PDB file of N, CA and C in Angstrom:
ATOM      1  N   MET T  30      20.843  -5.924 -40.197  1.00  0.00           N
ATOM      2  CA  MET T  30      21.292  -5.073 -39.112  1.00  0.00           C
ATOM      3  C   MET T  30      20.178  -4.160 -38.617  1.00  0.00           C
ATOM      4  N   LYS T  31      19.360  -3.688 -39.541  1.00  0.00           N
ATOM      5  CA  LYS T  31      18.260  -2.808 -39.175  1.00  0.00           C
ATOM      6  C   LYS T  31      17.260  -3.533 -38.277  1.00  0.00           C
ATOM      7  N   THR T  32      17.038  -4.804 -38.536  1.00  0.00           N
ATOM      8  CA  THR T  32      16.102  -5.590 -37.734  1.00  0.00           C
ATOM      9  C   THR T  32      16.614  -5.751 -36.305  1.00  0.00           C
ATOM     10  N   VAL T  33      17.903  -5.950 -36.153  1.00  0.00           N
ATOM     11  CA  VAL T  33      18.493  -6.102 -34.821  1.00  0.00           C
ATOM     12  C   VAL T  33      18.334  -4.803 -34.030  1.00  0.00           C
ATOM     13  N   ILE T  34      18.574  -3.678 -34.649  1.00  0.00           N
ATOM     14  CA  ILE T  34      18.425  -2.384 -33.975  1.00  0.00           C
ATOM     15  C   ILE T  34      16.971  -2.161 -33.570  1.00  0.00           C
ATOM     16  N   GLU T  35      16.034  -2.480 -34.453  1.00  0.00           N
ATOM     17  CA  GLU T  35      14.613  -2.336 -34.130  1.00  0.00           C
ATOM     18  C   GLU T  35      14.232  -3.232 -32.963  1.00  0.00           C
ATOM     19  N   LEU T  36      14.770  -4.445 -32.937  1.00  0.00           N
ATOM     20  CA  LEU T  36      14.489  -5.376 -31.847  1.00  0.00           C
ATOM     21  C   LEU T  36      15.047  -4.866 -30.522  1.00  0.00           C
ATOM     22  N   VAL T  37      16.249  -4.330 -30.543  1.00  0.00           N
ATOM     23  CA  VAL T  37      16.864  -3.784 -29.331  1.00  0.00           C
ATOM     24  C   VAL T  37      16.081  -2.572 -28.837  1.00  0.00           C
ATOM     25  N   VAL T  38      15.673  -1.684 -29.742  1.00  0.00           N
ATOM     26  CA  VAL T  38      14.889  -0.507 -29.360  1.00  0.00           C
ATOM     27  C   VAL T  38      13.552  -0.944 -28.766  1.00  0.00           C
ATOM     28  N   ALA T  39      12.909  -1.926 -29.374  1.00  0.00           N
ATOM     29  CA  ALA T  39      11.631  -2.422 -28.854  1.00  0.00           C
ATOM     30  C   ALA T  39      11.816  -3.037 -27.471  1.00  0.00           C
ATOM     31  N   LEU T  40      12.898  -3.762 -27.284  1.00  0.00           N
ATOM     32  CA  LEU T  40      13.171  -4.373 -25.987  1.00  0.00           C
ATOM     33  C   LEU T  40      13.441  -3.311 -24.920  1.00  0.00           C
ATOM     34  N   VAL T  41      14.171  -2.279 -25.264  1.00  0.00           N
ATOM     35  CA  VAL T  41      14.449  -1.183 -24.327  1.00  0.00           C
ATOM     36  C   VAL T  41      13.150  -0.469 -23.951  1.00  0.00           C
ATOM     37  N   ILE T  42      12.279  -0.245 -24.915  1.00  0.00           N
ATOM     38  CA  ILE T  42      10.992   0.397 -24.640  1.00  0.00           C
ATOM     39  C   ILE T  42      10.148  -0.490 -23.733  1.00  0.00           C
ATOM     40  N   LEU T  43      10.137  -1.792 -23.994  1.00  0.00           N
ATOM     41  CA  LEU T  43       9.364  -2.724 -23.179  1.00  0.00           C
ATOM     42  C   LEU T  43       9.854  -2.733 -21.729  1.00  0.00           C
ATOM     43  N   VAL T  44      11.161  -2.779 -21.538  1.00  0.00           N
ATOM     44  CA  VAL T  44      11.721  -2.753 -20.187  1.00  0.00           C
ATOM     45  C   VAL T  44      11.420  -1.414 -19.516  1.00  0.00           C
ATOM     46  N   GLY T  45      11.504  -0.329 -20.262  1.00  0.00           N
ATOM     47  CA  GLY T  45      11.195   0.990 -19.711  1.00  0.00           C
ATOM     48  C   GLY T  45       9.751   1.105 -19.246  1.00  0.00           C
ATOM     49  N   VAL T  46       8.830   0.583 -20.049  1.00  0.00           N
ATOM     50  CA  VAL T  46       7.414   0.616 -19.669  1.00  0.00           C
ATOM     51  C   VAL T  46       7.184  -0.236 -18.427  1.00  0.00           C
ATOM     52  N   TYR T  47       7.808  -1.397 -18.361  1.00  0.00           N
ATOM     53  CA  TYR T  47       7.667  -2.260 -17.190  1.00  0.00           C
ATOM     54  C   TYR T  47       8.170  -1.558 -15.929  1.00  0.00           C
ATOM     55  N   LEU T  48       9.360  -0.965 -16.001  1.00  0.00           N
ATOM     56  CA  LEU T  48       9.918  -0.267 -14.834  1.00  0.00           C
ATOM     57  C   LEU T  48       9.060   0.924 -14.425  1.00  0.00           C
ATOM     58  N   LEU T  49       8.510   1.636 -15.387  1.00  0.00           N
ATOM     59  CA  LEU T  49       7.643   2.768 -15.088  1.00  0.00           C
ATOM     60  C   LEU T  49       6.374   2.309 -14.366  1.00  0.00           C
ATOM     61  N   THR T  50       5.768   1.228 -14.840  1.00  0.00           N
ATOM     62  CA  THR T  50       4.548   0.741 -14.186  1.00  0.00           C
ATOM     63  C   THR T  50       4.840   0.250 -12.772  1.00  0.00           C
ATOM     64  N   GLN T  51       5.989  -0.382 -12.566  1.00  0.00           N
ATOM     65  CA  GLN T  51       6.341  -0.823 -11.224  1.00  0.00           C
ATOM     66  C   GLN T  51       6.562   0.365 -10.295  1.00  0.00           C
ATOM     67  N   ARG T  52       7.156   1.416 -10.803  1.00  0.00           N
ATOM     68  CA  ARG T  52       7.372   2.632 -10.006  1.00  0.00           C
ATOM     69  C   ARG T  52       6.037   3.273  -9.626  1.00  0.00           C
ATOM     70  N   ILE T  53       5.093   3.260 -10.545  1.00  0.00           N
ATOM     71  CA  ILE T  53       3.769   3.821 -10.259  1.00  0.00           C
ATOM     72  C   ILE T  53       3.067   3.006  -9.184  1.00  0.00           C
ATOM     73  N   VAL T  54       3.166   1.677  -9.246  1.00  0.00           N
ATOM     74  CA  VAL T  54       2.544   0.826  -8.231  1.00  0.00           C
ATOM     75  C   VAL T  54       3.161   1.088  -6.863  1.00  0.00           C
ATOM     76  N   ILE T  55       4.474   1.216  -6.805  1.00  0.00           N
ATOM     77  CA  ILE T  55       5.147   1.505  -5.527  1.00  0.00           C
ATOM     78  C   ILE T  55       4.706   2.859  -4.984  1.00  0.00           C
ATOM     79  N   TRP T  56       4.614   3.851  -5.839  1.00  0.00           N
ATOM     80  CA  TRP T  56       4.175   5.187  -5.425  1.00  0.00           C
ATOM     81  C   TRP T  56       2.753   5.145  -4.865  1.00  0.00           C
ATOM     82  N   ARG T  57       1.861   4.424  -5.553  1.00  0.00           N
ATOM     83  CA  ARG T  57       0.483   4.334  -5.074  1.00  0.00           C
ATOM     84  C   ARG T  57       0.396   3.573  -3.757  1.00  0.00           C
ATOM     85  N   LEU T  58       1.206   2.528  -3.583  1.00  0.00           N
ATOM     86  CA  LEU T  58       1.207   1.802  -2.319  1.00  0.00           C
ATOM     87  C   LEU T  58       1.710   2.678  -1.172  1.00  0.00           C
ATOM     88  N   GLN T  59       2.754   3.459  -1.410  1.00  0.00           N
ATOM     89  CA  GLN T  59       3.254   4.357  -0.378  1.00  0.00           C
ATOM     90  C   GLN T  59       2.192   5.378   0.013  1.00  0.00           C
ATOM     91  N   ARG T  60       1.522   5.929  -0.972  1.00  0.00           N
ATOM     92  CA  ARG T  60       0.463   6.901  -0.710  1.00  0.00           C
ATOM     93  C   ARG T  60      -0.683   6.269   0.072  1.00  0.00           C
ATOM     94  N   THR T  61      -1.033   5.035  -0.284  1.00  0.00           N
ATOM     95  CA  THR T  61      -2.125   4.347   0.412  1.00  0.00           C
ATOM     96  C   THR T  61      -1.721   3.988   1.835  1.00  0.00           C
ATOM     97  N   CYS T  62      -0.476   3.612   2.056  1.00  0.00           N
ATOM     98  CA  CYS T  62      -0.003   3.326   3.416  1.00  0.00           C
ATOM     99  C   CYS T  62      -0.133   4.569   4.291  1.00  0.00           C
ATOM    100  N   ASN T  63       0.238   5.710   3.758  1.00  0.00           N
ATOM    101  CA  ASN T  63       0.096   6.964   4.512  1.00  0.00           C
ATOM    102  C   ASN T  63      -1.358   7.261   4.823  1.00  0.00           C
ATOM    103  N   ARG T  64      -2.251   6.976   3.882  1.00  0.00           N
ATOM    104  CA  ARG T  64      -3.681   7.199   4.129  1.00  0.00           C
ATOM    105  C   ARG T  64      -4.211   6.288   5.230  1.00  0.00           C
ATOM    106  N   VAL T  65      -3.783   5.030   5.245  1.00  0.00           N
ATOM    107  CA  VAL T  65      -4.224   4.102   6.294  1.00  0.00           C
ATOM    108  C   VAL T  65      -3.729   4.585   7.650  1.00  0.00           C
ATOM    109  N   LEU T  66      -2.470   5.029   7.718  1.00  0.00           N
ATOM    110  CA  LEU T  66      -1.925   5.539   8.982  1.00  0.00           C
ATOM    111  C   LEU T  66      -2.678   6.781   9.444  1.00  0.00           C
ATOM    112  N   ARG T  67      -2.979   7.685   8.518  1.00  0.00           N
ATOM    113  CA  ARG T  67      -3.754   8.882   8.874  1.00  0.00           C
ATOM    114  C   ARG T  67      -5.157   8.511   9.350  1.00  0.00           C
ATOM    115  N   ASP T  68      -5.752   7.510   8.706  1.00  0.00           N
ATOM    116  CA  ASP T  68      -7.090   7.064   9.083  1.00  0.00           C
ATOM    117  C   ASP T  68      -7.088   6.517  10.509  1.00  0.00           C
ATOM    118  N   LEU T  69      -6.113   5.700  10.834  1.00  0.00           N
ATOM    119  CA  LEU T  69      -6.035   5.148  12.194  1.00  0.00           C
ATOM    120  C   LEU T  69      -5.766   6.240  13.222  1.00  0.00           C
ATOM    121  N   ARG T  70      -4.896   7.190  12.875  1.00  0.00           N
ATOM    122  CA  ARG T  70      -4.607   8.289  13.795  1.00  0.00           C
ATOM    123  C   ARG T  70      -5.846   9.162  13.998  1.00  0.00           C
ATOM    124  N   ALA T  71      -6.601   9.420  12.935  1.00  0.00           N
ATOM    125  CA  ALA T  71      -7.808  10.245  13.034  1.00  0.00           C
ATOM    126  C   ALA T  71      -8.885   9.565  13.873  1.00  0.00           C
ATOM    127  N   LYS T  72      -8.927   8.248  13.837  1.00  0.00           N
ATOM    128  CA  LYS T  72      -9.919   7.505  14.617  1.00  0.00           C
ATOM    129  C   LYS T  72      -9.457   7.267  16.052  1.00  0.00           C
ATOM    130  N   GLY T  73      -8.234   7.675  16.368  1.00  0.00           N
ATOM    131  CA  GLY T  73      -7.731   7.534  17.731  1.00  0.00           C
ATOM    132  C   GLY T  73      -7.323   6.123  18.091  1.00  0.00           C
ATOM    133  N   ALA T  74      -6.985   5.316  17.108  1.00  0.00           N
ATOM    134  CA  ALA T  74      -6.598   3.922  17.353  1.00  0.00           C
ATOM    135  C   ALA T  74      -5.107   3.855  17.658  1.00  0.00           C
ATOM    136  N   VAL T  75      -4.752   4.109  18.920  1.00  0.00           N
ATOM    137  CA  VAL T  75      -3.352   4.158  19.314  1.00  0.00           C
ATOM    138  C   VAL T  75      -2.982   3.068  20.323  1.00  0.00           C
ATOM    139  N   ALA T  76      -3.943   2.239  20.700  1.00  0.00           N
ATOM    140  CA  ALA T  76      -3.693   1.164  21.656  1.00  0.00           C
ATOM    141  C   ALA T  76      -4.641   0.008  21.333  1.00  0.00           C
ATOM    142  N   PRO T  77      -4.331  -1.184  21.823  1.00  0.00           N
ATOM    143  CA  PRO T  77      -5.229  -2.318  21.548  1.00  0.00           C
ATOM    144  C   PRO T  77      -6.660  -2.084  22.032  1.00  0.00           C
ATOM    145  N   GLU T  78      -6.806  -1.307  23.092  1.00  0.00           N
ATOM    146  CA  GLU T  78      -8.140  -1.034  23.628  1.00  0.00           C
ATOM    147  C   GLU T  78      -8.939  -0.099  22.718  1.00  0.00           C
ATOM    148  N   SER T  79      -8.240   0.767  21.999  1.00  0.00           N
ATOM    149  CA  SER T  79      -8.936   1.730  21.137  1.00  0.00           C
ATOM    150  C   SER T  79      -8.877   1.332  19.661  1.00  0.00           C
ATOM    151  N   ALA T  80      -8.530   0.085  19.392  1.00  0.00           N
ATOM    152  CA  ALA T  80      -8.408  -0.385  18.010  1.00  0.00           C
ATOM    153  C   ALA T  80      -9.745  -0.313  17.290  1.00  0.00           C
ATOM    154  N   VAL T  81      -9.673  -0.075  15.995  1.00  0.00           N
ATOM    155  CA  VAL T  81     -10.882   0.035  15.182  1.00  0.00           C
ATOM    156  C   VAL T  81     -10.812  -0.963  14.030  1.00  0.00           C
ATOM    157  N   PRO T  82     -11.963  -1.496  13.643  1.00  0.00           N
ATOM    158  CA  PRO T  82     -11.958  -2.389  12.479  1.00  0.00           C
ATOM    159  C   PRO T  82     -11.782  -1.579  11.193  1.00  0.00           C
ATOM    160  N   LEU T  83     -11.034  -2.119  10.269  1.00  0.00           N
ATOM    161  CA  LEU T  83     -10.852  -1.483   8.967  1.00  0.00           C
ATOM    162  C   LEU T  83     -11.594  -2.328   7.928  1.00  0.00           C
ATOM    163  N   PRO T  84     -12.691  -1.806   7.409  1.00  0.00           N
ATOM    164  CA  PRO T  84     -13.480  -2.615   6.467  1.00  0.00           C
ATOM    165  C   PRO T  84     -12.726  -2.934   5.182  1.00  0.00           C
ATOM    166  N   TYR T  85     -11.729  -2.150   4.855  1.00  0.00           N
ATOM    167  CA  TYR T  85     -10.980  -2.385   3.629  1.00  0.00           C
ATOM    168  C   TYR T  85      -9.750  -3.261   3.849  1.00  0.00           C
ATOM    169  N   ALA T  86      -9.591  -3.835   5.033  1.00  0.00           N
ATOM    170  CA  ALA T  86      -8.408  -4.641   5.314  1.00  0.00           C
ATOM    171  C   ALA T  86      -8.459  -5.993   4.608  1.00  0.00           C
ATOM    172  N   ARG T  87      -9.638  -6.450   4.271  1.00  0.00           N
ATOM    173  CA  ARG T  87      -9.778  -7.725   3.575  1.00  0.00           C
ATOM    174  C   ARG T  87     -10.030  -7.496   2.102  1.00  0.00           C
ATOM    175  N   LYS T  88      -9.495  -8.392   1.298  1.00  0.00           N
ATOM    176  CA  LYS T  88      -9.696  -8.302  -0.143  1.00  0.00           C
ATOM    177  C   LYS T  88     -11.076  -8.845  -0.492  1.00  0.00           C
ATOM    178  N   ASP T  89     -11.760  -8.144  -1.379  1.00  0.00           N
ATOM    179  CA  ASP T  89     -13.033  -8.626  -1.887  1.00  0.00           C
ATOM    180  C   ASP T  89     -12.760  -9.602  -3.026  1.00  0.00           C
ATOM    181  N   LEU T  90     -13.515 -10.699  -3.038  1.00  0.00           N
ATOM    182  CA  LEU T  90     -13.334 -11.662  -4.120  1.00  0.00           C
ATOM    183  C   LEU T  90     -13.825 -11.103  -5.450  1.00  0.00           C
ATOM    184  N   ILE T  91     -14.942 -10.416  -5.394  1.00  0.00           N
ATOM    185  CA  ILE T  91     -15.494  -9.818  -6.603  1.00  0.00           C
ATOM    186  C   ILE T  91     -15.469  -8.311  -6.426  1.00  0.00           C
ATOM    187  N   ARG T  92     -14.646  -7.657  -7.199  1.00  0.00           N
ATOM    188  CA  ARG T  92     -14.536  -6.201  -7.119  1.00  0.00           C
ATOM    189  C   ARG T  92     -14.552  -5.642  -8.522  1.00  0.00           C
ATOM    190  N   ILE T  93     -15.448  -4.737  -8.734  1.00  0.00           N
ATOM    191  CA  ILE T  93     -15.550  -4.092 -10.039  1.00  0.00           C
ATOM    192  C   ILE T  93     -15.049  -2.669  -9.888  1.00  0.00           C
ATOM    193  N   GLY T  94     -14.197  -2.247 -10.783  1.00  0.00           N
ATOM    194  CA  GLY T  94     -13.664  -0.896 -10.727  1.00  0.00           C
ATOM    195  C   GLY T  94     -12.149  -0.904 -10.712  1.00  0.00           C
ATOM    196  N   VAL T  95     -11.580   0.202 -10.256  1.00  0.00           N
ATOM    197  CA  VAL T  95     -10.130   0.338 -10.244  1.00  0.00           C
ATOM    198  C   VAL T  95      -9.527  -0.497  -9.119  1.00  0.00           C
ATOM    199  N   ARG T  96      -8.250  -0.736  -9.209  1.00  0.00           N
ATOM    200  CA  ARG T  96      -7.557  -1.556  -8.224  1.00  0.00           C
ATOM    201  C   ARG T  96      -7.535  -0.871  -6.864  1.00  0.00           C
ATOM    202  N   ASP T  97      -7.832  -1.659  -5.827  1.00  0.00           N
ATOM    203  CA  ASP T  97      -7.832  -1.145  -4.459  1.00  0.00           C
ATOM    204  C   ASP T  97      -6.532  -1.578  -3.784  1.00  0.00           C
ATOM    205  N   TYR T  98      -5.688  -0.617  -3.432  1.00  0.00           N
ATOM    206  CA  TYR T  98      -4.398  -0.905  -2.819  1.00  0.00           C
ATOM    207  C   TYR T  98      -4.479  -0.981  -1.301  1.00  0.00           C
ATOM    208  N   ARG T  99      -5.626  -0.684  -0.709  1.00  0.00           N
ATOM    209  CA  ARG T  99      -5.722  -0.629   0.747  1.00  0.00           C
ATOM    210  C   ARG T  99      -5.465  -1.972   1.440  1.00  0.00           C
ATOM    211  N   PRO T 100      -6.006  -3.107   0.959  1.00  0.00           N
ATOM    212  CA  PRO T 100      -5.685  -4.371   1.643  1.00  0.00           C
ATOM    213  C   PRO T 100      -4.186  -4.692   1.628  1.00  0.00           C
ATOM    214  N   LYS T 101      -3.535  -4.426   0.514  1.00  0.00           N
ATOM    215  CA  LYS T 101      -2.094  -4.664   0.424  1.00  0.00           C
ATOM    216  C   LYS T 101      -1.331  -3.696   1.334  1.00  0.00           C
ATOM    217  N   ALA T 102      -1.794  -2.458   1.434  1.00  0.00           N
ATOM    218  CA  ALA T 102      -1.153  -1.471   2.306  1.00  0.00           C
ATOM    219  C   ALA T 102      -1.257  -1.907   3.770  1.00  0.00           C
ATOM    220  N   VAL T 103      -2.411  -2.411   4.170  1.00  0.00           N
ATOM    221  CA  VAL T 103      -2.577  -2.895   5.544  1.00  0.00           C
ATOM    222  C   VAL T 103      -1.633  -4.067   5.787  1.00  0.00           C
ATOM    223  N   GLU T 104      -1.514  -4.958   4.827  1.00  0.00           N
ATOM    224  CA  GLU T 104      -0.605  -6.098   4.948  1.00  0.00           C
ATOM    225  C   GLU T 104       0.849  -5.633   5.092  1.00  0.00           C
ATOM    226  N   ILE T 105       1.249  -4.662   4.306  1.00  0.00           N
ATOM    227  CA  ILE T 105       2.613  -4.132   4.368  1.00  0.00           C
ATOM    228  C   ILE T 105       2.862  -3.464   5.717  1.00  0.00           C
ATOM    229  N   LEU T 106       1.906  -2.660   6.184  1.00  0.00           N
ATOM    230  CA  LEU T 106       2.073  -1.966   7.467  1.00  0.00           C
ATOM    231  C   LEU T 106       2.138  -2.951   8.629  1.00  0.00           C
ATOM    232  N   LEU T 107       1.370  -4.034   8.562  1.00  0.00           N
ATOM    233  CA  LEU T 107       1.458  -5.073   9.589  1.00  0.00           C
ATOM    234  C   LEU T 107       2.839  -5.718   9.571  1.00  0.00           C
ATOM    235  N   TYR T 108       3.344  -6.030   8.383  1.00  0.00           N
ATOM    236  CA  TYR T 108       4.652  -6.655   8.246  1.00  0.00           C
ATOM    237  C   TYR T 108       5.762  -5.734   8.761  1.00  0.00           C
ATOM    238  N   GLN T 109       5.642  -4.442   8.490  1.00  0.00           N
ATOM    239  CA  GLN T 109       6.658  -3.479   8.932  1.00  0.00           C
ATOM    240  C   GLN T 109       6.538  -3.145  10.416  1.00  0.00           C
ATOM    241  N   GLY T 110       5.451  -3.537  11.042  1.00  0.00           N
ATOM    242  CA  GLY T 110       5.264  -3.263  12.464  1.00  0.00           C
ATOM    243  C   GLY T 110       4.757  -1.867  12.749  1.00  0.00           C
ATOM    244  N   LYS T 111       4.281  -1.165  11.753  1.00  0.00           N
ATOM    245  CA  LYS T 111       3.767   0.190  11.970  1.00  0.00           C
ATOM    246  C   LYS T 111       2.353   0.164  12.531  1.00  0.00           C
ATOM    247  N   ILE T 112       1.611  -0.882  12.226  1.00  0.00           N
ATOM    248  CA  ILE T 112       0.293  -1.077  12.828  1.00  0.00           C
ATOM    249  C   ILE T 112       0.254  -2.485  13.400  1.00  0.00           C
ATOM    250  N   ALA T 113      -0.721  -2.730  14.247  1.00  0.00           N
ATOM    251  CA  ALA T 113      -0.885  -4.052  14.846  1.00  0.00           C
ATOM    252  C   ALA T 113      -2.362  -4.400  14.863  1.00  0.00           C
ATOM    253  N   MET T 114      -2.632  -5.680  15.087  1.00  0.00           N
ATOM    254  CA  MET T 114      -4.019  -6.145  15.123  1.00  0.00           C
ATOM    255  C   MET T 114      -4.264  -6.806  16.473  1.00  0.00           C
ATOM    256  N   ASN T 115      -5.404  -6.488  17.077  1.00  0.00           N
ATOM    257  CA  ASN T 115      -5.721  -7.111  18.361  1.00  0.00           C
ATOM    258  C   ASN T 115      -6.440  -8.440  18.126  1.00  0.00           C
ATOM    259  N   ASP T 116      -6.873  -9.084  19.218  1.00  0.00           N
ATOM    260  CA  ASP T 116      -7.506 -10.398  19.114  1.00  0.00           C
ATOM    261  C   ASP T 116      -8.839 -10.365  18.380  1.00  0.00           C
ATOM    262  N   ASP T 117      -9.502  -9.207  18.389  1.00  0.00           N
ATOM    263  CA  ASP T 117     -10.801  -9.083  17.727  1.00  0.00           C
ATOM    264  C   ASP T 117     -10.681  -8.807  16.227  1.00  0.00           C
ATOM    265  N   GLY T 118      -9.472  -8.630  15.735  1.00  0.00           N
ATOM    266  CA  GLY T 118      -9.268  -8.328  14.326  1.00  0.00           C
ATOM    267  C   GLY T 118      -9.324  -6.853  14.000  1.00  0.00           C
ATOM    268  N   ALA T 119      -9.270  -6.006  15.024  1.00  0.00           N
ATOM    269  CA  ALA T 119      -9.257  -4.564  14.825  1.00  0.00           C
ATOM    270  C   ALA T 119      -7.804  -4.080  14.808  1.00  0.00           C
ATOM    271  N   TYR T 120      -7.583  -2.941  14.171  1.00  0.00           N
ATOM    272  CA  TYR T 120      -6.224  -2.440  13.955  1.00  0.00           C
ATOM    273  C   TYR T 120      -5.971  -1.171  14.764  1.00  0.00           C
ATOM    274  N   TYR T 121      -4.697  -0.982  15.123  1.00  0.00           N
ATOM    275  CA  TYR T 121      -4.284   0.213  15.845  1.00  0.00           C
ATOM    276  C   TYR T 121      -2.828   0.515  15.499  1.00  0.00           C
ATOM    277  N   LEU T 122      -2.412   1.747  15.769  1.00  0.00           N
ATOM    278  CA  LEU T 122      -1.030   2.150  15.520  1.00  0.00           C
ATOM    279  C   LEU T 122      -0.129   1.517  16.562  1.00  0.00           C
ATOM    280  N   SER T 123       1.029   1.053  16.122  1.00  0.00           N
ATOM    281  CA  SER T 123       1.968   0.485  17.086  1.00  0.00           C
ATOM    282  C   SER T 123       2.610   1.617  17.884  1.00  0.00           C
ATOM    283  N   ARG T 124       3.318   1.271  18.931  1.00  0.00           N
ATOM    284  CA  ARG T 124       3.913   2.283  19.811  1.00  0.00           C
ATOM    285  C   ARG T 124       4.906   3.171  19.074  1.00  0.00           C
ATOM    286  N   SER T 125       5.639   2.603  18.119  1.00  0.00           N
ATOM    287  CA  SER T 125       6.626   3.412  17.397  1.00  0.00           C
ATOM    288  C   SER T 125       5.952   4.476  16.538  1.00  0.00           C
ATOM    289  N   MET T 126       4.763   4.207  16.038  1.00  0.00           N
ATOM    290  CA  MET T 126       4.069   5.160  15.177  1.00  0.00           C
ATOM    291  C   MET T 126       3.328   6.219  15.984  1.00  0.00           C
ATOM    292  N   THR T 127       2.949   5.937  17.217  1.00  0.00           N
ATOM    293  CA  THR T 127       2.228   6.931  18.000  1.00  0.00           C
ATOM    294  C   THR T 127       3.160   8.041  18.469  1.00  0.00           C
ATOM    295  N   ALA T 128       4.454   7.762  18.553  1.00  0.00           N
ATOM    296  CA  ALA T 128       5.414   8.765  19.020  1.00  0.00           C
ATOM    297  C   ALA T 128       5.914   9.656  17.888  1.00  0.00           C
ATOM    298  N   GLU T 129       5.672   9.268  16.635  1.00  0.00           N
ATOM    299  CA  GLU T 129       6.178  10.029  15.501  1.00  0.00           C
ATOM    300  C   GLU T 129       5.301  11.236  15.191  1.00  0.00           C
ATOM    301  N   GLU T 130       5.840  12.092  14.357  1.00  0.00           N
ATOM    302  CA  GLU T 130       5.120  13.273  13.892  1.00  0.00           C
ATOM    303  C   GLU T 130       3.964  12.858  12.981  1.00  0.00           C
ATOM    304  N   PRO T 131       3.029  13.752  12.714  1.00  0.00           N
ATOM    305  CA  PRO T 131       1.940  13.449  11.795  1.00  0.00           C
ATOM    306  C   PRO T 131       2.441  13.031  10.419  1.00  0.00           C
ATOM    307  N   ILE T 132       1.680  12.189   9.774  1.00  0.00           N
ATOM    308  CA  ILE T 132       2.051  11.636   8.475  1.00  0.00           C
ATOM    309  C   ILE T 132       2.068  12.705   7.409  1.00  0.00           C
ATOM    310  N   GLY T 133       1.122  13.628   7.440  1.00  0.00           N
ATOM    311  CA  GLY T 133       1.121  14.723   6.483  1.00  0.00           C
ATOM    312  C   GLY T 133       0.140  14.616   5.438  1.00  0.00           C
TER     313      GLY T 133
END
């Protein structure tokens, strides 16, 4: 019986650690999305004509150091329609984001 309790406690701890790490990843992605939006707003990229290239929009094949969430954040923002990409591959804020208040 003691072994079963130890196994259940270990399983609960394992699931808890997994959920905590997923929550941290989501938090970091949200923070990075806000940074990308602030970056585009600061550069004045509010229309296709004023779009700016984002050097961090592409994933590097070889990257040494901590995980970079910026390429994934750009992908998420494109999917959500908060930013758009012009024909040249430069990014700008979509119309819905230019009318909103500052990101903060």
